[in-house]
XYZ file of C-alpha atoms in Angstrom:
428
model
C 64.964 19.762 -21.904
C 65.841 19.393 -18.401
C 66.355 15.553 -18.548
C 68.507 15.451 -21.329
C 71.193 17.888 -19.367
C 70.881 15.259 -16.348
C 71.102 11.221 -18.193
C 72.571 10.453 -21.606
C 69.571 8.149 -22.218
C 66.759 9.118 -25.071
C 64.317 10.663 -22.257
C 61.623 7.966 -23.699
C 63.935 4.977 -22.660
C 65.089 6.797 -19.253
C 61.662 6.939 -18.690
C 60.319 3.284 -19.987
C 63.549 1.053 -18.921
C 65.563 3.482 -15.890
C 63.108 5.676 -13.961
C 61.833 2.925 -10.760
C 63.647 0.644 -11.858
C 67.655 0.990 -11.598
C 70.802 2.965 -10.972
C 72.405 4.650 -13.675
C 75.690 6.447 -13.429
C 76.134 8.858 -16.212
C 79.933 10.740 -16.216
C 80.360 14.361 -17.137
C 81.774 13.590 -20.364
C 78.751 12.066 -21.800
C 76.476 15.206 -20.747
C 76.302 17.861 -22.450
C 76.904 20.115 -20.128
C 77.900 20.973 -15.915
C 75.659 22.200 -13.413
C 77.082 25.300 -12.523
C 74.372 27.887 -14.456
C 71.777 26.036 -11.235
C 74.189 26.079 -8.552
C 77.581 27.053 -7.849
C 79.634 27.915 -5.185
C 79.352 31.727 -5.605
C 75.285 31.344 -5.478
C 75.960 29.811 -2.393
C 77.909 32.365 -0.951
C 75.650 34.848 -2.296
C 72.266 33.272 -0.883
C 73.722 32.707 2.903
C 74.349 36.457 2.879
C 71.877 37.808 0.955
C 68.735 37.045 2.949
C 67.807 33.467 3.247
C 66.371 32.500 6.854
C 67.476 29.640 9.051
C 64.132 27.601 8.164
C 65.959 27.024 4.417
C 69.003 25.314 6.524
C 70.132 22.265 8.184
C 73.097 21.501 9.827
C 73.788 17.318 9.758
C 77.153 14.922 10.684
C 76.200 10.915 11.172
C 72.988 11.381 11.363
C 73.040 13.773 13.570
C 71.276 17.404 13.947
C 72.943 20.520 13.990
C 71.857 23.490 15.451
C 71.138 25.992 12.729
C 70.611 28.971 14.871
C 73.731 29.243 16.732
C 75.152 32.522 16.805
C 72.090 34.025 15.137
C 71.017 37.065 16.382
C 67.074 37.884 16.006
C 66.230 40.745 14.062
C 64.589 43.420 15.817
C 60.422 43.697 14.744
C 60.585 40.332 13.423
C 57.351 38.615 15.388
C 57.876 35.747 17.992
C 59.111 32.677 16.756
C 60.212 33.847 13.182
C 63.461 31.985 11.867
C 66.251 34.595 12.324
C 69.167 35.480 9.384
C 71.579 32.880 9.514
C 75.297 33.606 11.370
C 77.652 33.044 8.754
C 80.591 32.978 10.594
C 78.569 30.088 12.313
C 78.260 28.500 9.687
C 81.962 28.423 8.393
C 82.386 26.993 11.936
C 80.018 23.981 11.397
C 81.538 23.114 8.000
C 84.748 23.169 9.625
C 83.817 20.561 12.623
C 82.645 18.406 9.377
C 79.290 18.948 9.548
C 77.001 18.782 6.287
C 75.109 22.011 5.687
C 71.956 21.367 3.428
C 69.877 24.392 1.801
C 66.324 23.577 1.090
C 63.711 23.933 -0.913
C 65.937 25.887 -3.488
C 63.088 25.378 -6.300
C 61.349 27.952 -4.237
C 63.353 30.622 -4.560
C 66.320 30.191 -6.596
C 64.549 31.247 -10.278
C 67.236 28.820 -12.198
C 66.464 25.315 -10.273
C 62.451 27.081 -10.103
C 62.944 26.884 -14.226
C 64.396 23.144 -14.661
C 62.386 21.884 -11.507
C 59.193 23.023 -13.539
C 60.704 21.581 -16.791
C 61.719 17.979 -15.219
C 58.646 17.419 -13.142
C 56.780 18.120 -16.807
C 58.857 16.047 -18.797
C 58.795 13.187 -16.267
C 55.048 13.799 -15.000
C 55.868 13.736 -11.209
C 56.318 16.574 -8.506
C 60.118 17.662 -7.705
C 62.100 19.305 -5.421
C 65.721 20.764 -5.022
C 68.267 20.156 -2.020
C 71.903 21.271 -1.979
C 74.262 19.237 0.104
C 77.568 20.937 1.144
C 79.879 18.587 3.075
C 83.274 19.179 4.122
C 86.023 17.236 3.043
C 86.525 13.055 4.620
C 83.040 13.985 6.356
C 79.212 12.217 5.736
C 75.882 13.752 6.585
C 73.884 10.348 6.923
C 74.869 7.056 6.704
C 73.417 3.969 4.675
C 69.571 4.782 4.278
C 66.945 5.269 1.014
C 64.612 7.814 0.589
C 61.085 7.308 -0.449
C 62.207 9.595 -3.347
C 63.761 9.004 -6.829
C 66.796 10.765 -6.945
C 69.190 12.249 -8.932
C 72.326 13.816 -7.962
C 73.653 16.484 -9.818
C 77.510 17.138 -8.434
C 78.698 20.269 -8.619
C 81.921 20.775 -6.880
C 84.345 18.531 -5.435
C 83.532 14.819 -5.585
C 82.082 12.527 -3.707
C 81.959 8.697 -2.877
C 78.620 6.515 -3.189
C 78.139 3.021 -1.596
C 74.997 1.457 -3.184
C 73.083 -1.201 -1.942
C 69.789 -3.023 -3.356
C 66.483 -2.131 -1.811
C 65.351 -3.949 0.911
C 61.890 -2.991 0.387
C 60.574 -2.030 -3.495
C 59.011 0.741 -3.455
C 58.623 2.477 -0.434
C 55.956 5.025 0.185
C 56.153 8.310 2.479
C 55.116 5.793 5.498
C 58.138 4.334 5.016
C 60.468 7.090 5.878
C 63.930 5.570 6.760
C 63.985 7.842 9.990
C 60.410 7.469 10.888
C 60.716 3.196 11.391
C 62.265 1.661 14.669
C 66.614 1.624 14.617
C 66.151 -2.096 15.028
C 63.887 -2.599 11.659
C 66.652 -0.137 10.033
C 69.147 -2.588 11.066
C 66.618 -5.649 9.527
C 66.546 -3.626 6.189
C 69.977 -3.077 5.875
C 70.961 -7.008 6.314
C 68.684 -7.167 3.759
C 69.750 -5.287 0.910
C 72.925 -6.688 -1.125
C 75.846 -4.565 -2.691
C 74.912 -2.989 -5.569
C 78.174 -0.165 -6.585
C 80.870 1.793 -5.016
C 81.382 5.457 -7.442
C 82.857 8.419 -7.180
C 81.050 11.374 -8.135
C 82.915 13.951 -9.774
C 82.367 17.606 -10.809
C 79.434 17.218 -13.701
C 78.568 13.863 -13.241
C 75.233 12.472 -12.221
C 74.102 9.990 -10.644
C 70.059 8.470 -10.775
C 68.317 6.229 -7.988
C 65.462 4.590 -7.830
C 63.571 5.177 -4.323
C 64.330 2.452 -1.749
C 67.840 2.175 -3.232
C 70.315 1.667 -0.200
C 73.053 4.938 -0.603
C 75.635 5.850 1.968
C 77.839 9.361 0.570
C 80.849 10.540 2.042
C 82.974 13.235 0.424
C 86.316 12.480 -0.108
C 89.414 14.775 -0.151
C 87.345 18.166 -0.914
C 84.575 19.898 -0.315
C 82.005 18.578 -1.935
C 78.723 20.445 -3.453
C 75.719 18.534 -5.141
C 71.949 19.002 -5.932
C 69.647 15.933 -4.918
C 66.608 16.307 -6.950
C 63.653 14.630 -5.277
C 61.143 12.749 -7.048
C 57.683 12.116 -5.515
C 56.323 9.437 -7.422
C 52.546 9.622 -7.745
C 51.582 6.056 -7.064
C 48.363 3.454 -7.048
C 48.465 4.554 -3.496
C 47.687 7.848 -3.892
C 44.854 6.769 -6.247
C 43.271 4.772 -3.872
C 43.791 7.848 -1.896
C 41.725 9.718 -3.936
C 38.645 6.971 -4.182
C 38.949 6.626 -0.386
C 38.117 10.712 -0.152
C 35.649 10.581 -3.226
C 34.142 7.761 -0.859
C 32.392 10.770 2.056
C 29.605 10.972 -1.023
C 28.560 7.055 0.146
C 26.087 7.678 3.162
C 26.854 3.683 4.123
C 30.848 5.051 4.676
C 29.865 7.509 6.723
C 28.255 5.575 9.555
C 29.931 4.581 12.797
C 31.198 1.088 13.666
C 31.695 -0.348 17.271
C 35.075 -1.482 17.117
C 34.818 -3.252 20.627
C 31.608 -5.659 18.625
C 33.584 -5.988 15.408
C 36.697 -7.432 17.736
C 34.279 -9.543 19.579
C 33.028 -10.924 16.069
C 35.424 -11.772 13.839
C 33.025 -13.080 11.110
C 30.987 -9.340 11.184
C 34.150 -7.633 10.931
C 35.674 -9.462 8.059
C 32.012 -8.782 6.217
C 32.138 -5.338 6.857
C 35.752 -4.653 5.212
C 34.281 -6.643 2.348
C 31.747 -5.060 2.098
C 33.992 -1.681 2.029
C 36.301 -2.761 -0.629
C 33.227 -3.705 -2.616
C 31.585 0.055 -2.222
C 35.068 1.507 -3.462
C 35.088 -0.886 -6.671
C 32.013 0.321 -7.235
C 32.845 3.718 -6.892
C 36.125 2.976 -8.768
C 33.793 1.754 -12.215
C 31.281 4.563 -11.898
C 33.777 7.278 -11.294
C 34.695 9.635 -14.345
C 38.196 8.753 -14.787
C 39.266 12.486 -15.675
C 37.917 13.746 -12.636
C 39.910 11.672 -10.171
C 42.919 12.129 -12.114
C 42.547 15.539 -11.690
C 41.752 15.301 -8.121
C 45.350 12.766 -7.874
C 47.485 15.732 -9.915
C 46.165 18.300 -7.980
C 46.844 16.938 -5.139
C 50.059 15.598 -5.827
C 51.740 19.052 -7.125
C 50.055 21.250 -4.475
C 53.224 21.891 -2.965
C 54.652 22.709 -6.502
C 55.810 26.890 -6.477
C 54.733 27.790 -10.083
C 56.219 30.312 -11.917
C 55.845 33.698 -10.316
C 53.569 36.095 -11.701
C 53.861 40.075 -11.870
C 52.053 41.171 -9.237
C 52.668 45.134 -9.682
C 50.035 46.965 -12.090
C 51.433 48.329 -15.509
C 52.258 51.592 -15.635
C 49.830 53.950 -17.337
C 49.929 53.928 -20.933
C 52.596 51.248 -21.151
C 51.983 48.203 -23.653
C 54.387 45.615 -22.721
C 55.600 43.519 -26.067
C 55.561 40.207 -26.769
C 52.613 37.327 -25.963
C 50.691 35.702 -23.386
C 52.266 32.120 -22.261
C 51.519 29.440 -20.167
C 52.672 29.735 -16.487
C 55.610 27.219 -15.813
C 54.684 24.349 -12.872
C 50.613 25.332 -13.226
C 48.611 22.141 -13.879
C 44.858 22.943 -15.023
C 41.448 20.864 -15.712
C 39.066 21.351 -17.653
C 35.490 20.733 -18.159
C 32.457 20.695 -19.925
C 29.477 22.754 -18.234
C 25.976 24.085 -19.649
C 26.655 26.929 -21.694
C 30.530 27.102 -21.430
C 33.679 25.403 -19.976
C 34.884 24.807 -16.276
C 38.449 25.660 -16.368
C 40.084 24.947 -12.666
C 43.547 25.374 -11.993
C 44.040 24.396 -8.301
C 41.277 25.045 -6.083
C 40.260 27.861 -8.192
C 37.383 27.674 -11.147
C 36.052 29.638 -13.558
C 33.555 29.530 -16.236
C 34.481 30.519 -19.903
C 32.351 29.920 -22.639
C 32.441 27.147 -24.801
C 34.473 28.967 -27.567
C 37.102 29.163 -25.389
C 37.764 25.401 -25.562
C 40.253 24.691 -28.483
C 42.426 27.579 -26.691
C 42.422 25.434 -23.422
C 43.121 22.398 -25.554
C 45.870 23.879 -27.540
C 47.355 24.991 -24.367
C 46.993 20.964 -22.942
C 48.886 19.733 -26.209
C 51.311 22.125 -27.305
C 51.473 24.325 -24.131
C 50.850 27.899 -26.482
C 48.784 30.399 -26.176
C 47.180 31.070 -29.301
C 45.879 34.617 -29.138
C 45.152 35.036 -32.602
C 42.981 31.830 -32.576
C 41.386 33.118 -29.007
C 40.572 36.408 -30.710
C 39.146 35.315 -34.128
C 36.910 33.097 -31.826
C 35.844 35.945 -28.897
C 36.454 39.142 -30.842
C 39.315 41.342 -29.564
C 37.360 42.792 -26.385
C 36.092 39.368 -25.113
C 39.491 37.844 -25.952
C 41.168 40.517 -23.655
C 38.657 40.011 -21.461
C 39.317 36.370 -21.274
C 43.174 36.423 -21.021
C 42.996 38.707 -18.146
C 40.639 36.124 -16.110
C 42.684 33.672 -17.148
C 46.333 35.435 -16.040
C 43.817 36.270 -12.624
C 43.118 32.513 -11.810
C 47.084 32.164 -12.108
C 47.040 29.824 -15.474
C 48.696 32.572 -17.749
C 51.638 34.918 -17.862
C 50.858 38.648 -19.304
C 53.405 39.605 -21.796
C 55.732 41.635 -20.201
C 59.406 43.020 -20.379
C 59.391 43.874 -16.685
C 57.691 42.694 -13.764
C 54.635 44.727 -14.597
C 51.004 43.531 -14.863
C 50.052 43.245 -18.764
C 46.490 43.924 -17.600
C 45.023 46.894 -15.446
C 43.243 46.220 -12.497
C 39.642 47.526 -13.863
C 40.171 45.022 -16.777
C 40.451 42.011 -14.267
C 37.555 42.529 -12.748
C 34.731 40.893 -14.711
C 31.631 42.386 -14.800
C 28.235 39.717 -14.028
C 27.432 37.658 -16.724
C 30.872 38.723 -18.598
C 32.984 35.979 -20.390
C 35.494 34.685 -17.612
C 33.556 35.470 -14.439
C 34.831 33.114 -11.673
C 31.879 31.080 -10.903
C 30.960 29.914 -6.954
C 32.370 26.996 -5.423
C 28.450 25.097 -6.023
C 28.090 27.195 -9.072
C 28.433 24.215 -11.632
């Protein structure tokens, strides 16, 4: 489990009494292992020159931007615009002059964060993503700020000093961006928060912080490496979020209101936002509570990479061994049609039939794919039928000991009226 490697806590009591709510601090020593088989100093060598583009990199010192680019040379055919191969000798440069260099997005494309970014955003329900800071040695990338992130630091090289201060405003949402508000609110929100701990971070230690928590880093006397996994809480926000856009069903939401009279009035204006908030609590006790969960999780992990599949068709007369499996990072919904199930899994749907249910609810609970049980219920050529619709909408992995297809492409395609054929977006 990819919590248990990161807090010493029972993952039930990180989650109940730690995760929004304080700071812990866990040392190496009480883990059960480093960080290295994520991140390392040789992956990092080996990703600058092996490919990455500038878009993955930022250059950062106080606060201030870097330019990424400098030195780069475009590669010839790429189109207009495209992010060119970064200069490394540029960037041994900026590291020098004590600039931070941060690689992004490294649950994208780096399969071992992928793997325990998919495996912590399960285990703790919530979206995450993977940063690595490099900073040179006495130098700091940013100074005293929060993120509208949980966070937890994962150091993997060097160590690294971390001023904490309370949170001058609980739980901030993306609209509260530390960069995005005015320098002289920033300065309001610092006076406000209070010392809360001065650590070091060392090589395997970690460190956890609840969004809005006031952090200023510095590396000491090396250079230091750490991961800052990023935590996008789903909040009561975002489910108002959702009623708000279930709302464009309401023909009374949809009509236009002359701000200029509603200013004039105050009386008419506060009766029409009452008015509003009474149409969404409406909405709010008539709505099917599955359905606009689904609608939050889907919207909430659409950024989410899943695990990739094999995209190249099995060779011919090749039968790869082992099992079909759930995709890692894919979140699915399902639900009950006339004849059959509506599985969706994104903004993709299908239509299975109604046999296929207990697989889809196995695969909710216990996150196996029960073949056997598929095939006793479908018969073998409806079951293979079924499992190559479902590896086509993206919710299952063919088994494979190569990055090969398990399926052909004539058995994907469904013929009309087949078991598994994707239905039309009104089609319900």
């Amino acid at each position: 489990m990819s919590l248990k490697r990161c807090v010493a806590l029972p993952p039930d009591e990180f989650r109940a009494s730690v995760f929004g709510h304080r700071h812990v601090h866990t040392p190496a020593a009480d883990l059960p292992d480093d960080f290295t088989d994520l991140f390392s100093p040789h992956v990092l060598e080996e990703l600058l020159s092996g490919g990455l583009r500038t878009s993955s990199l930022r250059l950062v010192r106080d606060g201030v931007e870097g330019d990424v680019t400098r030195g780069c040379i475009a590669e010839s055919g790429d189109a207009p615009g495209t992010p060119p191969f970064p200069d490394t000798d540029g960037i041994r440069h900026a590291l020098a002059s004590g600039q931070t260099l941060i690689v992004r997005s490294l649950h994208r494309f780096h399969p071992p964060i992928r793997r325990f970014a998919h495996e912590l955003a399960a285990e703790i329900g919530h979206p995450v993503k993977v940063n690595a800071f490099v900073t040179p040695p006495g130098s700091q990338g940013v100074d005293l700020h929060f993120d509208v992130q949980d966070v937890l630091v994962l150091q993997i090289a060097g160590d690294k000093r971390w001023l904490l201060r309370t949170p001058p405003l609980p739980d901030p949402l993306p609209a509260h961006a530390w960069f995005d508000v005015p320098a002289r609110r920033r300065e309001e929100m610092r006076a406000a928060s209070r010392p809360l701990a001065d650590l070091v971070l060392r090589a395997g230690d970690s460190l956890y912080l609840p969004r809005g928590t006031m952090h200023s880093p510095m590396a000491r006397d090396t250079l230091s490496i750490h991961l800052t996994v990023a935590v996008s809480t789903i909040t009561r926000h975002d489910l108002l979020g959702e009623l708000v856009r279930k709302a464009v069903d309401d023909d009374w939401m949809r009509v236009g209101v002359d701000t200029d009279g509603l200013v004039a009035d105050p009386g008419l204006a506060r009766n029409l936002l009452r008015e509003a908030g009474e149409r969404l609590a409406a909405l709010a006790a008539d709505a099917a509570p599955e359905d606009v969960l689904w609608a939050l999780r889907k919207a909430a992990f659409r950024e989410q990479t899943p695990e990739p599949v094999p995209f190249l068709p099995l060779p011919e007369g090749v039968r790869p061994p082992g099992v079909h499996r759930l995709r890692a990072g894919v979140y699915f919904h399902t639900a009950s049609v006339k004849d059959g199930v509506q599985l969706s899994v994104g903004n993709r749907r299908v239509r299975l039939p109604a046999s296929v249910s207990p697989f889809l609810a196995a695969l909710h609970r216990d996150q196996v794919a029960d073949m056997a049980g598929l095939t006793a219920a479908l018969g073998e050529d409806d079951a293979r039928k079924v499992a190559a619709a479902l590896v086509d909408i993206g919710l299952l992995l063919p088994p494979s000991a190569a990055p090969w297809h398990a399926t052909t492409a004539q058995e994907a395609v469904l013929p009309e009226g087949a078991p598994g054929r994707e239905s039309d977006p009104d089609d319900s």
